[in-house]
Amino acid sequence: MEDTLMFIEFYRKVNFCQGVLTMILRSMAFFALAGMAGQGWCAEMESLRAQGLPDAGSILAQIQAQQPHFPQPHFPSAPQTTLDMCVFTEFKNNKCHFKCESGATLIEPAVRPDFSSGEPAGACATHIFRPVPSPFAQFNKHIDSSDLRDLLRDPNPEVRKAAVKASRNYIQNSYAQDPVRDMLGNRNERLDIRVEAARVLSHAAGYSRVRDELTEAIRYGNEPRELRVMAYKALWSVAGSHSSVQDFLTDAVKYSEKDREARRAAIWALFSAVGNSRPQETLTDLLKYGNEEEETRIEAIKSLYNAMGHYRVRDLMMDMVKNSNERKPVRLAAIKALSGANGDSRVKSLLEDIMERSSDTDLRLAAIGAASPDPADIRDYFHLPYKLENGGFVSPLDRE
């Protein structure tokens, strides 16, 4: 019995219970005892094995718990942007017009109605938000009001001119607007500085005193041509929203302005107002009935580009393109204007006919360009304003 227990203890240490039962327990008297001991030992080993070998789930949990925690990178939050709420006011010429809290007027293209929700959402949103416009929003501004006032009065004319250009960022404020307006009206100031003042004041033409100063530079015809041309063009920014400015410009085109370049500048400024009937009619009549110079006709075509959604403007451009007696540069301008209506089936057919059948290479190339226009080229040719990705605004006067 003692020998048997010694053997069992030995084989418990070498972890081999089945060999013990086969090699040692030969007699029937000891079989039951050895079997009982063997069962107890094997069960104990299974229990130890179960305790020592965790299942796959617990192993995975341990691995995940032991994974190193790397510090998360810190991303700076986006700078706070002031938003301007703009409320829908009217739908005109396939464009959505919005009036913003800042006083600005925003015009956005219409969108296709969305029927996915069961009912159309409409071509225009009821309201939109936009960043408050800043021409150079990505740059910090470092000229304070007192420094700017001093620079605008500097005895060096080149410094004054640079200060006028820099004042664009501050022209909504009286400390910049008042001295720049005074420079515009000052006949003792150098002419190129006065011209630059008129350009900058176009960004503040919503103020009545600025409009008065611009029209004063035009009205009596006794200022230099360069200044009068820029003053006319500076009124573009309010021509679409102020009926008095529309009347002033259309009267200049039809009656009062005798200088050819200044008159073309008035036509240029009307491009932002051709959604209204009187400016549109003034320019279409000029093309239909006026015995105008080639440059004047081309300028009228350019200013009518924003009215290509109107059938009578579209039909007029098509008639001019088809008219072989029309001067070629005018026909080329009219073809380019048709890019604003190339979704119309009749316009598309006309452009295809020119591309395939015209014997004039210039007309064919113009038709190809109108059928597949380049946005940057259209903006430059038709002197259109546009917005930058950062919310900034590029005026057509910046390219004049």
PDB file of C-alpha atoms in Angstrom, residues 192-385:
ATOM      1  CA  ASP A 192      -4.316 108.636 -60.916  1.00  0.00           C
ATOM      2  CA  ILE A 193      -4.931 108.847 -57.152  1.00  0.00           C
ATOM      3  CA  ARG A 194      -8.432 110.209 -57.729  1.00  0.00           C
ATOM      4  CA  VAL A 195      -9.098 107.368 -60.189  1.00  0.00           C
ATOM      5  CA  GLU A 196      -7.930 104.860 -57.573  1.00  0.00           C
ATOM      6  CA  ALA A 197     -10.204 106.510 -55.008  1.00  0.00           C
ATOM      7  CA  ALA A 198     -13.200 106.014 -57.328  1.00  0.00           C
ATOM      8  CA  ARG A 199     -12.272 102.346 -57.750  1.00  0.00           C
ATOM      9  CA  VAL A 200     -12.058 101.754 -54.001  1.00  0.00           C
ATOM     10  CA  LEU A 201     -15.283 103.647 -53.298  1.00  0.00           C
ATOM     11  CA  SER A 202     -17.193 101.186 -55.484  1.00  0.00           C
ATOM     12  CA  HIS A 203     -17.044  98.908 -52.423  1.00  0.00           C
ATOM     13  CA  ALA A 204     -18.926 101.523 -50.401  1.00  0.00           C
ATOM     14  CA  ALA A 205     -21.382 102.763 -53.038  1.00  0.00           C
ATOM     15  CA  GLY A 206     -24.246 101.615 -50.849  1.00  0.00           C
ATOM     16  CA  TYR A 207     -23.708 104.826 -48.863  1.00  0.00           C
ATOM     17  CA  SER A 208     -25.575 107.812 -50.283  1.00  0.00           C
ATOM     18  CA  ARG A 209     -22.666 110.213 -49.733  1.00  0.00           C
ATOM     19  CA  VAL A 210     -20.399 107.948 -51.773  1.00  0.00           C
ATOM     20  CA  ARG A 211     -22.941 107.709 -54.606  1.00  0.00           C
ATOM     21  CA  ASP A 212     -23.321 111.480 -54.569  1.00  0.00           C
ATOM     22  CA  GLU A 213     -19.559 111.980 -54.851  1.00  0.00           C
ATOM     23  CA  LEU A 214     -19.293 109.501 -57.739  1.00  0.00           C
ATOM     24  CA  THR A 215     -22.169 111.042 -59.681  1.00  0.00           C
ATOM     25  CA  GLU A 216     -20.781 114.517 -58.982  1.00  0.00           C
ATOM     26  CA  ALA A 217     -17.553 113.491 -60.712  1.00  0.00           C
ATOM     27  CA  ILE A 218     -19.615 112.500 -63.760  1.00  0.00           C
ATOM     28  CA  ARG A 219     -22.541 114.830 -63.996  1.00  0.00           C
ATOM     29  CA  TYR A 220     -21.175 118.048 -65.469  1.00  0.00           C
ATOM     30  CA  GLY A 221     -18.599 116.613 -67.832  1.00  0.00           C
ATOM     31  CA  ASN A 222     -15.816 118.882 -66.598  1.00  0.00           C
ATOM     32  CA  GLU A 223     -13.648 116.202 -64.957  1.00  0.00           C
ATOM     33  CA  PRO A 224     -10.914 114.297 -66.840  1.00  0.00           C
ATOM     34  CA  ARG A 225     -12.148 111.387 -68.940  1.00  0.00           C
ATOM     35  CA  GLU A 226     -10.224 108.740 -66.962  1.00  0.00           C
ATOM     36  CA  LEU A 227     -11.913 109.799 -63.746  1.00  0.00           C
ATOM     37  CA  ARG A 228     -15.386 109.938 -65.270  1.00  0.00           C
ATOM     38  CA  VAL A 229     -14.946 106.461 -66.792  1.00  0.00           C
ATOM     39  CA  MET A 230     -13.935 104.969 -63.440  1.00  0.00           C
ATOM     40  CA  ALA A 231     -16.719 106.807 -61.603  1.00  0.00           C
ATOM     41  CA  TYR A 232     -19.304 105.378 -64.009  1.00  0.00           C
ATOM     42  CA  LYS A 233     -17.958 101.864 -63.561  1.00  0.00           C
ATOM     43  CA  ALA A 234     -17.823 102.250 -59.774  1.00  0.00           C
ATOM     44  CA  LEU A 235     -21.623 102.506 -59.778  1.00  0.00           C
ATOM     45  CA  TRP A 236     -22.010  98.918 -60.995  1.00  0.00           C
ATOM     46  CA  SER A 237     -22.226  97.594 -57.431  1.00  0.00           C
ATOM     47  CA  VAL A 238     -25.483  99.461 -56.746  1.00  0.00           C
ATOM     48  CA  ALA A 239     -26.951  99.614 -60.253  1.00  0.00           C
ATOM     49  CA  GLY A 240     -29.005  96.494 -59.654  1.00  0.00           C
ATOM     50  CA  SER A 241     -30.478  97.607 -56.337  1.00  0.00           C
ATOM     51  CA  HIS A 242     -30.953 101.386 -56.599  1.00  0.00           C
ATOM     52  CA  SER A 243     -33.465 102.633 -59.160  1.00  0.00           C
ATOM     53  CA  SER A 244     -31.976 106.133 -59.044  1.00  0.00           C
ATOM     54  CA  VAL A 245     -28.622 104.737 -60.188  1.00  0.00           C
ATOM     55  CA  GLN A 246     -30.338 102.741 -62.948  1.00  0.00           C
ATOM     56  CA  ASP A 247     -32.051 105.905 -64.148  1.00  0.00           C
ATOM     57  CA  PHE A 248     -28.797 107.856 -64.012  1.00  0.00           C
ATOM     58  CA  LEU A 249     -26.937 105.252 -66.088  1.00  0.00           C
ATOM     59  CA  THR A 250     -29.686 104.622 -68.645  1.00  0.00           C
ATOM     60  CA  ASP A 251     -30.176 108.362 -69.166  1.00  0.00           C
ATOM     61  CA  ALA A 252     -26.433 108.703 -69.743  1.00  0.00           C
ATOM     62  CA  VAL A 253     -26.513 105.934 -72.365  1.00  0.00           C
ATOM     63  CA  LYS A 254     -29.614 107.227 -74.134  1.00  0.00           C
ATOM     64  CA  TYR A 255     -29.288 110.996 -73.861  1.00  0.00           C
ATOM     65  CA  SER A 256     -26.805 112.867 -71.744  1.00  0.00           C
ATOM     66  CA  GLU A 257     -23.356 111.330 -72.148  1.00  0.00           C
ATOM     67  CA  LYS A 258     -21.564 112.624 -75.248  1.00  0.00           C
ATOM     68  CA  ASP A 259     -18.093 111.232 -74.619  1.00  0.00           C
ATOM     69  CA  ARG A 260     -17.849 107.821 -76.316  1.00  0.00           C
ATOM     70  CA  GLU A 261     -15.585 106.161 -73.744  1.00  0.00           C
ATOM     71  CA  ALA A 262     -17.578 107.513 -70.819  1.00  0.00           C
ATOM     72  CA  ARG A 263     -20.812 106.319 -72.460  1.00  0.00           C
ATOM     73  CA  ARG A 264     -19.346 102.848 -72.886  1.00  0.00           C
ATOM     74  CA  ALA A 265     -18.410 102.941 -69.188  1.00  0.00           C
ATOM     75  CA  ALA A 266     -22.066 103.615 -68.350  1.00  0.00           C
ATOM     76  CA  ILE A 267     -23.045 100.634 -70.532  1.00  0.00           C
ATOM     77  CA  TRP A 268     -20.403  98.576 -68.702  1.00  0.00           C
ATOM     78  CA  ALA A 269     -21.898  99.483 -65.306  1.00  0.00           C
ATOM     79  CA  LEU A 270     -25.394  98.406 -66.386  1.00  0.00           C
ATOM     80  CA  PHE A 271     -24.379  94.735 -66.544  1.00  0.00           C
ATOM     81  CA  SER A 272     -25.518  94.281 -62.933  1.00  0.00           C
ATOM     82  CA  ALA A 273     -28.942  95.809 -63.641  1.00  0.00           C
ATOM     83  CA  VAL A 274     -30.054  94.063 -66.854  1.00  0.00           C
ATOM     84  CA  GLY A 275     -32.428  91.859 -64.890  1.00  0.00           C
ATOM     85  CA  ASN A 276     -34.575  94.995 -64.678  1.00  0.00           C
ATOM     86  CA  SER A 277     -36.696  95.989 -67.644  1.00  0.00           C
ATOM     87  CA  ARG A 278     -35.485  99.529 -68.322  1.00  0.00           C
ATOM     88  CA  PRO A 279     -31.710  98.822 -68.440  1.00  0.00           C
ATOM     89  CA  GLN A 280     -32.358  95.685 -70.472  1.00  0.00           C
ATOM     90  CA  GLU A 281     -34.569  97.539 -72.939  1.00  0.00           C
ATOM     91  CA  THR A 282     -32.039 100.371 -73.226  1.00  0.00           C
ATOM     92  CA  LEU A 283     -29.284  97.994 -74.299  1.00  0.00           C
ATOM     93  CA  THR A 284     -31.394  95.821 -76.604  1.00  0.00           C
ATOM     94  CA  ASP A 285     -32.734  98.931 -78.380  1.00  0.00           C
ATOM     95  CA  LEU A 286     -29.176 100.182 -78.756  1.00  0.00           C
ATOM     96  CA  LEU A 287     -28.281  96.939 -80.560  1.00  0.00           C
ATOM     97  CA  LYS A 288     -31.455  96.803 -82.628  1.00  0.00           C
ATOM     98  CA  TYR A 289     -31.841 100.379 -83.754  1.00  0.00           C
ATOM     99  CA  GLY A 290     -28.764 102.383 -82.855  1.00  0.00           C
ATOM    100  CA  ASN A 291     -26.126 103.264 -85.404  1.00  0.00           C
ATOM    101  CA  GLU A 292     -23.376 102.492 -82.932  1.00  0.00           C
ATOM    102  CA  GLU A 293     -19.655 101.988 -83.172  1.00  0.00           C
ATOM    103  CA  GLU A 294     -18.362  98.450 -83.073  1.00  0.00           C
ATOM    104  CA  GLU A 295     -16.852  98.836 -79.591  1.00  0.00           C
ATOM    105  CA  THR A 296     -20.102 100.212 -78.217  1.00  0.00           C
ATOM    106  CA  ARG A 297     -22.130  97.331 -79.661  1.00  0.00           C
ATOM    107  CA  ILE A 298     -19.713  94.801 -78.198  1.00  0.00           C
ATOM    108  CA  GLU A 299     -19.902  96.477 -74.781  1.00  0.00           C
ATOM    109  CA  ALA A 300     -23.702  96.294 -74.881  1.00  0.00           C
ATOM    110  CA  ILE A 301     -23.525  92.575 -75.724  1.00  0.00           C
ATOM    111  CA  LYS A 302     -21.198  91.991 -72.775  1.00  0.00           C
ATOM    112  CA  SER A 303     -23.495  93.799 -70.368  1.00  0.00           C
ATOM    113  CA  LEU A 304     -26.493  91.780 -71.557  1.00  0.00           C
ATOM    114  CA  TYR A 305     -24.836  88.476 -70.661  1.00  0.00           C
ATOM    115  CA  ASN A 306     -26.636  88.327 -67.306  1.00  0.00           C
ATOM    116  CA  ALA A 307     -29.955  88.626 -69.167  1.00  0.00           C
ATOM    117  CA  MET A 308     -29.431  85.660 -71.498  1.00  0.00           C
ATOM    118  CA  GLY A 309     -32.181  83.858 -69.621  1.00  0.00           C
ATOM    119  CA  HIS A 310     -34.683  86.276 -71.214  1.00  0.00           C
ATOM    120  CA  TYR A 311     -35.986  85.024 -74.541  1.00  0.00           C
ATOM    121  CA  ARG A 312     -35.903  88.408 -76.265  1.00  0.00           C
ATOM    122  CA  VAL A 313     -32.234  88.910 -75.382  1.00  0.00           C
ATOM    123  CA  ARG A 314     -31.441  85.358 -76.461  1.00  0.00           C
ATOM    124  CA  ASP A 315     -33.320  85.830 -79.753  1.00  0.00           C
ATOM    125  CA  LEU A 316     -31.528  89.115 -80.396  1.00  0.00           C
ATOM    126  CA  MET A 317     -28.117  87.465 -79.962  1.00  0.00           C
ATOM    127  CA  MET A 318     -29.093  84.633 -82.303  1.00  0.00           C
ATOM    128  CA  ASP A 319     -30.266  87.116 -84.944  1.00  0.00           C
ATOM    129  CA  MET A 320     -26.976  89.006 -84.719  1.00  0.00           C
ATOM    130  CA  VAL A 321     -25.005  85.776 -85.095  1.00  0.00           C
ATOM    131  CA  LYS A 322     -27.002  84.787 -88.178  1.00  0.00           C
ATOM    132  CA  ASN A 323     -26.752  88.232 -89.772  1.00  0.00           C
ATOM    133  CA  SER A 324     -23.931  88.052 -92.305  1.00  0.00           C
ATOM    134  CA  ASN A 325     -24.037  91.848 -92.663  1.00  0.00           C
ATOM    135  CA  GLU A 326     -23.143  92.292 -88.997  1.00  0.00           C
ATOM    136  CA  ARG A 327     -19.512  93.133 -88.324  1.00  0.00           C
ATOM    137  CA  LYS A 328     -17.491  90.041 -87.530  1.00  0.00           C
ATOM    138  CA  PRO A 329     -16.175  91.131 -84.078  1.00  0.00           C
ATOM    139  CA  VAL A 330     -19.768  91.845 -83.045  1.00  0.00           C
ATOM    140  CA  ARG A 331     -20.906  88.415 -84.282  1.00  0.00           C
ATOM    141  CA  LEU A 332     -18.061  86.792 -82.340  1.00  0.00           C
ATOM    142  CA  ALA A 333     -19.138  88.605 -79.168  1.00  0.00           C
ATOM    143  CA  ALA A 334     -22.754  87.508 -79.716  1.00  0.00           C
ATOM    144  CA  ILE A 335     -21.657  83.879 -80.169  1.00  0.00           C
ATOM    145  CA  LYS A 336     -19.718  84.079 -76.918  1.00  0.00           C
ATOM    146  CA  ALA A 337     -22.793  85.496 -75.180  1.00  0.00           C
ATOM    147  CA  LEU A 338     -24.786  82.458 -76.316  1.00  0.00           C
ATOM    148  CA  SER A 339     -22.686  80.420 -73.870  1.00  0.00           C
ATOM    149  CA  GLY A 340     -25.077  81.805 -71.252  1.00  0.00           C
ATOM    150  CA  ALA A 341     -27.985  80.010 -72.936  1.00  0.00           C
ATOM    151  CA  ASN A 342     -26.348  76.942 -74.495  1.00  0.00           C
ATOM    152  CA  GLY A 343     -28.874  74.704 -72.772  1.00  0.00           C
ATOM    153  CA  ASP A 344     -31.602  76.100 -75.037  1.00  0.00           C
ATOM    154  CA  SER A 345     -32.286  73.671 -77.899  1.00  0.00           C
ATOM    155  CA  ARG A 346     -32.356  76.421 -80.541  1.00  0.00           C
ATOM    156  CA  VAL A 347     -29.077  77.885 -79.313  1.00  0.00           C
ATOM    157  CA  LYS A 348     -27.506  74.448 -79.232  1.00  0.00           C
ATOM    158  CA  SER A 349     -28.661  73.762 -82.796  1.00  0.00           C
ATOM    159  CA  LEU A 350     -27.276  77.100 -84.016  1.00  0.00           C
ATOM    160  CA  LEU A 351     -23.885  76.513 -82.387  1.00  0.00           C
ATOM    161  CA  GLU A 352     -23.696  73.006 -83.843  1.00  0.00           C
ATOM    162  CA  ASP A 353     -24.528  74.357 -87.292  1.00  0.00           C
ATOM    163  CA  ILE A 354     -21.726  76.946 -87.065  1.00  0.00           C
ATOM    164  CA  MET A 355     -19.234  74.366 -85.774  1.00  0.00           C
ATOM    165  CA  GLU A 356     -19.982  71.913 -88.574  1.00  0.00           C
ATOM    166  CA  ARG A 357     -20.803  74.090 -91.582  1.00  0.00           C
ATOM    167  CA  SER A 358     -19.327  77.575 -91.271  1.00  0.00           C
ATOM    168  CA  SER A 359     -16.514  78.418 -93.661  1.00  0.00           C
ATOM    169  CA  ASP A 360     -15.087  80.960 -91.199  1.00  0.00           C
ATOM    170  CA  THR A 361     -12.575  79.444 -88.791  1.00  0.00           C
ATOM    171  CA  ASP A 362     -12.987  82.221 -86.205  1.00  0.00           C
ATOM    172  CA  LEU A 363     -16.751  81.700 -86.053  1.00  0.00           C
ATOM    173  CA  ARG A 364     -16.304  77.939 -85.701  1.00  0.00           C
ATOM    174  CA  LEU A 365     -13.819  78.359 -82.853  1.00  0.00           C
ATOM    175  CA  ALA A 366     -16.122  80.832 -81.112  1.00  0.00           C
ATOM    176  CA  ALA A 367     -19.032  78.374 -81.408  1.00  0.00           C
ATOM    177  CA  ILE A 368     -16.929  75.586 -79.892  1.00  0.00           C
ATOM    178  CA  GLY A 369     -16.013  77.884 -77.001  1.00  0.00           C
ATOM    179  CA  ALA A 370     -19.657  78.865 -76.470  1.00  0.00           C
ATOM    180  CA  ALA A 371     -20.810  75.245 -76.476  1.00  0.00           C
ATOM    181  CA  SER A 372     -18.234  74.342 -73.816  1.00  0.00           C
ATOM    182  CA  PRO A 373     -17.258  77.600 -72.092  1.00  0.00           C
ATOM    183  CA  ASP A 374     -14.348  78.101 -69.723  1.00  0.00           C
ATOM    184  CA  PRO A 375     -15.636  79.788 -66.524  1.00  0.00           C
ATOM    185  CA  ALA A 376     -12.537  81.933 -66.005  1.00  0.00           C
ATOM    186  CA  ASP A 377     -12.658  83.157 -69.593  1.00  0.00           C
ATOM    187  CA  ILE A 378     -16.374  83.996 -69.280  1.00  0.00           C
ATOM    188  CA  ARG A 379     -15.779  85.938 -66.035  1.00  0.00           C
ATOM    189  CA  ASP A 380     -13.017  88.010 -67.597  1.00  0.00           C
ATOM    190  CA  TYR A 381     -14.687  88.677 -70.934  1.00  0.00           C
ATOM    191  CA  PHE A 382     -18.058  89.674 -69.489  1.00  0.00           C
ATOM    192  CA  HIS A 383     -16.449  91.462 -66.499  1.00  0.00           C
ATOM    193  CA  LEU A 384     -18.363  89.446 -63.900  1.00  0.00           C
ATOM    194  CA  PRO A 385     -17.725  89.507 -60.138  1.00  0.00           C
TER     195      PRO A 385
END
